[in-house]
Coordinates of C-alpha atoms and ligand atoms in Angstrom, one line a residue:
M1 CA 88.3 69.7 54.0
P2 CA 89.5 66.3 55.1
A3 CA 90.1 64.2 52.1
I4 CA 89.2 60.9 53.8
G5 CA 87.1 60.1 56.9
W6 CA 87.0 56.7 58.6
Y7 CA 84.6 55.7 61.5
N8 CA 84.4 52.3 63.0
G9 CA 85.5 50.5 59.7
M10 CA 83.6 52.8 57.3
L11 CA 85.7 54.8 54.9
G12 CA 84.3 57.8 52.9
K13 CA 84.2 61.5 52.4
P14 CA 83.8 63.1 55.9
A15 CA 81.0 65.4 54.6
E16 CA 79.0 62.4 53.5
M17 CA 79.5 60.4 56.7
S18 CA 77.7 60.5 60.1
V19 CA 78.3 59.7 63.7
P20 CA 75.5 58.3 66.0
M21 CA 74.0 61.0 68.2
N22 CA 74.8 58.8 71.2
D23 CA 78.5 58.5 70.6
R24 CA 79.7 60.0 73.9
A25 CA 82.1 62.2 71.8
V26 CA 78.9 64.2 70.6
Y27 CA 77.6 65.2 74.0
F28 CA 80.5 64.9 76.4
G29 CA 83.6 65.1 74.3
D30 CA 84.3 61.9 76.2
G31 CA 87.4 60.7 74.4
C32 CA 90.9 61.6 73.4
Y33 CA 92.8 62.3 70.2
E34 CA 96.1 62.7 68.4
A35 CA 97.1 64.9 65.4
C36 CA 100.3 64.2 63.4
V37 CA 101.8 65.3 60.1
A38 CA 102.0 62.7 57.3
F39 CA 103.8 62.7 54.0
G40 CA 102.0 59.9 52.0
T41 CA 101.9 57.0 54.5
R42 CA 104.9 58.1 56.5
V43 CA 104.0 59.8 59.8
F44 CA 106.4 62.0 61.9
A45 CA 107.0 60.7 65.4
L46 CA 104.2 58.2 65.3
D47 CA 105.6 56.2 68.2
A48 CA 105.6 59.2 70.4
H49 CA 102.0 60.1 69.4
F50 CA 101.0 56.5 70.2
D51 CA 102.7 56.7 73.6
R52 CA 100.7 59.8 74.5
F53 CA 97.4 58.4 73.0
Y54 CA 97.6 55.2 75.0
N55 CA 98.5 57.4 78.1
S56 CA 95.4 59.5 77.5
L57 CA 93.2 56.3 77.1
R58 CA 94.6 54.9 80.4
A59 CA 93.9 58.3 82.2
L60 CA 90.3 58.3 80.9
E61 CA 89.9 54.5 81.5
I62 CA 88.7 54.0 77.9
P63 CA 89.1 50.2 77.1
F64 CA 90.3 50.7 73.5
S65 CA 91.0 47.3 72.2
E66 CA 93.2 48.0 69.1
D67 CA 96.9 47.7 69.9
R68 CA 99.5 49.8 68.3
A69 CA 100.0 47.4 65.2
A70 CA 96.2 47.3 64.6
L71 CA 95.8 51.0 65.0
K72 CA 98.8 51.7 62.7
A73 CA 97.2 49.4 60.1
I74 CA 94.1 51.4 60.2
L75 CA 95.8 54.7 60.0
T76 CA 98.1 53.5 57.1
G77 CA 94.9 52.3 55.3
C78 CA 93.4 55.8 55.6
L79 CA 96.6 57.5 54.4
Q80 CA 96.7 55.2 51.4
A81 CA 93.2 55.9 50.6
A82 CA 93.8 59.7 50.9
D83 CA 97.0 59.6 48.9
E84 CA 98.1 63.1 50.0
P85 CA 101.7 64.3 49.7
C86 CA 101.3 66.2 52.9
A87 CA 98.4 65.9 55.4
V88 CA 97.3 66.1 59.0
L89 CA 96.4 62.6 60.3
Y90 CA 93.9 63.0 63.1
W91 CA 92.3 60.3 65.2
Q92 CA 90.0 60.1 68.2
A93 CA 88.7 57.4 70.3
S94 CA 85.5 58.0 72.3
R95 CA 84.3 55.8 75.2
A96 CA 81.1 54.3 73.7
T97 CA 77.8 54.8 72.0
A98 CA 75.3 54.7 74.7
P99 CA 72.4 56.8 76.1
R100 CA 73.6 59.8 78.0
T101 CA 74.7 59.2 81.6
H102 CA 77.5 61.0 83.2
A103 CA 79.0 57.8 84.7
F104 CA 80.5 55.3 82.4
P105 CA 77.7 53.5 80.5
G106 CA 78.7 50.0 81.4
S107 CA 78.3 48.8 77.9
G108 CA 79.3 49.6 74.4
E109 CA 82.6 49.6 72.6
P110 CA 84.9 52.6 72.1
N111 CA 84.5 54.3 68.7
L112 CA 87.5 55.3 66.6
L113 CA 87.2 58.2 64.1
V114 CA 90.0 59.1 61.7
T115 CA 90.5 62.0 59.3
V116 CA 93.2 62.8 56.8
T117 CA 93.3 66.5 55.8
P118 CA 95.6 68.0 53.2
K119 CA 98.0 70.4 54.6
T120 CA 100.5 73.0 53.4
L121 CA 103.1 73.5 56.0
L122 CA 104.1 77.0 56.8
P123 CA 107.7 77.9 55.7
P124 CA 110.0 77.7 58.9
E125 CA 110.9 81.3 58.6
R126 CA 107.3 82.4 59.1
T127 CA 107.3 83.9 62.7
L128 CA 104.1 84.0 64.8
R129 CA 102.2 86.8 66.5
L130 CA 101.0 85.9 69.9
V131 CA 98.5 87.2 72.4
T132 CA 98.3 86.4 76.1
T133 CA 95.1 85.2 77.6
E134 CA 94.1 83.9 81.1
D135 CA 94.4 80.1 81.5
V136 CA 91.0 79.1 82.6
R137 CA 91.5 75.5 82.0
Y138 CA 91.2 72.6 84.5
A139 CA 94.0 70.5 86.0
M140 CA 94.0 67.7 83.4
C141 CA 95.8 69.5 80.6
N142 CA 98.3 66.6 80.3
V143 CA 95.5 64.4 78.9
K144 CA 94.7 65.0 75.2
T145 CA 90.9 65.0 75.6
L146 CA 88.3 66.1 73.1
N147 CA 87.2 68.9 75.5
L148 CA 88.9 72.0 74.2
I149 CA 86.4 74.8 74.8
P150 CA 88.9 77.3 76.5
N151 CA 91.5 76.4 73.8
I152 CA 89.0 77.2 71.1
L153 CA 87.9 80.5 72.7
A154 CA 91.5 81.5 73.2
N155 CA 92.5 80.7 69.6
E156 CA 89.4 82.6 68.4
H157 CA 90.6 85.6 70.5
A158 CA 94.0 85.3 68.9
K159 CA 92.4 85.3 65.5
R160 CA 90.2 88.4 66.2
S161 CA 93.3 90.2 67.6
G162 CA 95.1 89.6 64.3
A163 CA 97.4 87.1 65.9
D164 CA 98.3 83.5 65.2
E165 CA 98.2 81.9 68.6
A166 CA 97.0 82.5 72.2
V167 CA 99.4 82.0 75.1
F168 CA 97.7 80.9 78.3
V169 CA 98.8 82.6 81.5
R170 CA 98.0 81.2 84.9
S171 CA 98.7 83.4 88.0
G172 CA 101.3 85.3 86.0
F173 CA 103.1 82.2 84.7
V174 CA 103.0 81.1 81.1
T175 CA 101.7 77.5 80.7
E176 CA 101.3 76.8 77.0
G177 CA 99.6 77.9 73.8
S178 CA 96.0 77.1 72.8
H179 CA 97.3 74.3 70.5
T180 CA 101.1 74.6 71.0
N181 CA 103.8 74.6 73.6
V182 CA 105.7 77.8 74.5
H183 CA 109.4 78.2 75.4
I184 CA 112.0 80.9 75.8
L185 CA 115.6 81.1 75.0
Q186 CA 117.4 83.1 77.7
D187 CA 121.1 83.6 78.1
G188 CA 121.9 80.5 76.0
A189 CA 119.4 78.2 77.8
L190 CA 116.0 77.0 77.0
I191 CA 113.2 77.5 79.6
T192 CA 110.0 75.7 79.3
H193 CA 107.1 74.8 81.6
P194 CA 107.5 71.4 83.3
T195 CA 105.2 68.5 82.1
D196 CA 102.8 68.5 85.0
N197 CA 98.9 68.6 84.8
R198 CA 99.0 72.3 83.4
I199 CA 100.3 71.5 80.0
L200 CA 100.1 68.9 77.3
P201 CA 103.4 67.0 77.0
G202 CA 104.1 68.0 73.4
V203 CA 105.8 65.5 71.1
T204 CA 107.6 68.4 69.4
R205 CA 108.5 69.9 72.8
R206 CA 110.2 66.6 73.7
I207 CA 112.1 66.5 70.4
L208 CA 113.3 70.2 70.9
L209 CA 114.4 69.3 74.4
D210 CA 116.4 66.3 73.1
L211 CA 118.0 68.5 70.5
C212 CA 119.0 71.1 73.1
R213 CA 120.7 68.4 75.1
E214 CA 122.4 66.9 72.0
N215 CA 123.6 70.4 71.1
G216 CA 124.8 71.4 74.6
V217 CA 122.0 74.0 75.2
P218 CA 121.0 73.9 78.9
V219 CA 117.4 73.2 79.6
A220 CA 115.4 74.4 82.5
E221 CA 112.0 72.9 83.0
R222 CA 110.3 75.5 85.2
P223 CA 107.3 77.8 84.9
F224 CA 108.3 81.4 83.6
T225 CA 106.5 84.7 83.9
T226 CA 104.9 86.8 81.2
K227 CA 107.6 89.3 81.9
E228 CA 110.3 86.7 81.2
L229 CA 108.3 85.9 78.0
T230 CA 108.2 89.5 76.7
N231 CA 111.9 90.1 77.8
A232 CA 113.3 86.8 76.3
D233 CA 116.1 86.5 73.9
E234 CA 113.7 84.5 71.7
V235 CA 110.3 83.1 72.3
L236 CA 109.8 79.6 70.6
I237 CA 106.5 77.9 69.8
T238 CA 106.3 74.1 69.0
S239 CA 103.6 71.8 67.7
S240 CA 103.3 68.9 65.3
T241 CA 101.8 71.1 62.6
L242 CA 104.0 74.2 63.2
G243 CA 107.2 72.4 64.0
V244 CA 109.6 74.7 65.8
R245 CA 109.3 78.4 65.1
R246 CA 109.7 81.7 66.8
A247 CA 107.4 84.5 67.8
E248 CA 107.7 88.1 66.5
T249 CA 105.3 89.7 68.9
V250 CA 103.4 89.2 72.1
D251 CA 100.2 91.4 72.5
G252 CA 101.5 93.6 69.6
V253 CA 104.9 94.3 71.1
P254 CA 108.0 92.9 69.4
V255 CA 109.8 90.1 71.2
G256 CA 113.0 88.1 70.9
G257 CA 115.4 88.4 67.9
R258 CA 118.4 88.4 70.3
A259 CA 119.4 84.8 69.9
E260 CA 119.0 84.2 66.3
T261 CA 122.0 82.0 65.8
L262 CA 121.0 79.6 68.6
Y263 CA 117.4 79.6 67.3
K264 CA 118.6 78.8 63.8
R265 CA 120.8 76.0 65.1
L266 CA 117.9 74.4 66.8
L267 CA 115.6 74.9 63.8
T268 CA 118.2 73.3 61.5
A269 CA 118.6 70.4 63.9
Y270 CA 114.8 69.8 64.0
G271 CA 114.6 70.2 60.2
E272 CA 117.2 67.4 60.0
V273 CA 115.3 65.1 62.3
F274 CA 112.1 65.7 60.4
S275 CA 113.6 65.2 56.9
R276 CA 115.5 62.0 58.1
E277 CA 112.3 60.4 59.5
M278 CA 110.1 61.5 56.6
R279 CA 112.5 60.4 53.9
A280 CA 113.8 57.1 55.5
Ligands
PDD301 N1 97.8 70.5 69.2 N2 99.5 72.0 73.7 C1 98.3 71.9 73.3 C2 97.2 72.3 74.1 C3 98.1 71.2 72.0 O1 96.8 71.0 71.6 C4 99.2 70.8 71.3 C5 99.0 70.1 69.9 C6 100.4 71.0 71.7 C7 101.7 70.6 71.0 O2 101.8 69.2 71.0 P1 102.6 68.3 69.8 O3 103.9 68.8 69.7 O4 102.5 67.0 70.3 O5 101.7 68.6 68.5 C8 100.6 71.7 73.0 C9 97.5 69.7 68.0 C10 98.5 70.0 66.9 C11 96.0 69.9 67.8 O6 95.3 69.9 68.7 O7 95.7 70.0 66.5

């Protein structure tokens, strides 16, 4: 359960708080969000999350009035109130509170909702079981909108299959996970789907790519097939809450395990970036 909820200036326990029925997040999912890891009031890669959040707002034409400094002050206040050693900091902005019309309502201010949820991070050595599923999503996957039905169904499918994560496949090519990015290591290089409208440009993905470049690991941003996934030297998964980790199976069949040294080098490099930022 989230420790703290905040909605348009009201702070409290999420289970005891309510959102107006006419918040467009309720009936349209008309908004966008971010999720980050926080240690106390320190948030990992907050600037990168802000960049993506303001990009999502622009894409959705939501006239959110708080600038970065004001938003940061609100988020910090929530983290202070929660006082959690490790938590997921989540926030979403919806377009407005207004009677239901598909077109923008023409009045009403954006709503901001924040939660801070205690989190125990998985140990880095914990590998993931993946299942593939058809990517039935639309062509706006680069915008972090609240509309996540295909992601929810895919993740539930993974859970029912005894797996940790579902990997979306579109026309034979791997796009991303239900709430993660997916990459492969092959012959010493990292291959990952390009940041077009088919995937979310993950903050952790960006950090991993920077670390590859710093460590002399070639990066190819190109779509790869399910066959390349199952035959890869390693299959890597990234997200804010999972960090960088590798997969052990895809659809029940063992994968990877052939580039352990390179994987561990990247994992160590990521751990260093994370610790440096969370300690500083
Ligand atoms: N999910 N792809 C999708 C569809 C995602 O929802 C996420 C993040 C990612 C990874 O992005 P990042 O590295 O910036 O976390 C990729 C978050 C964690 C969530 O929805 O809870």
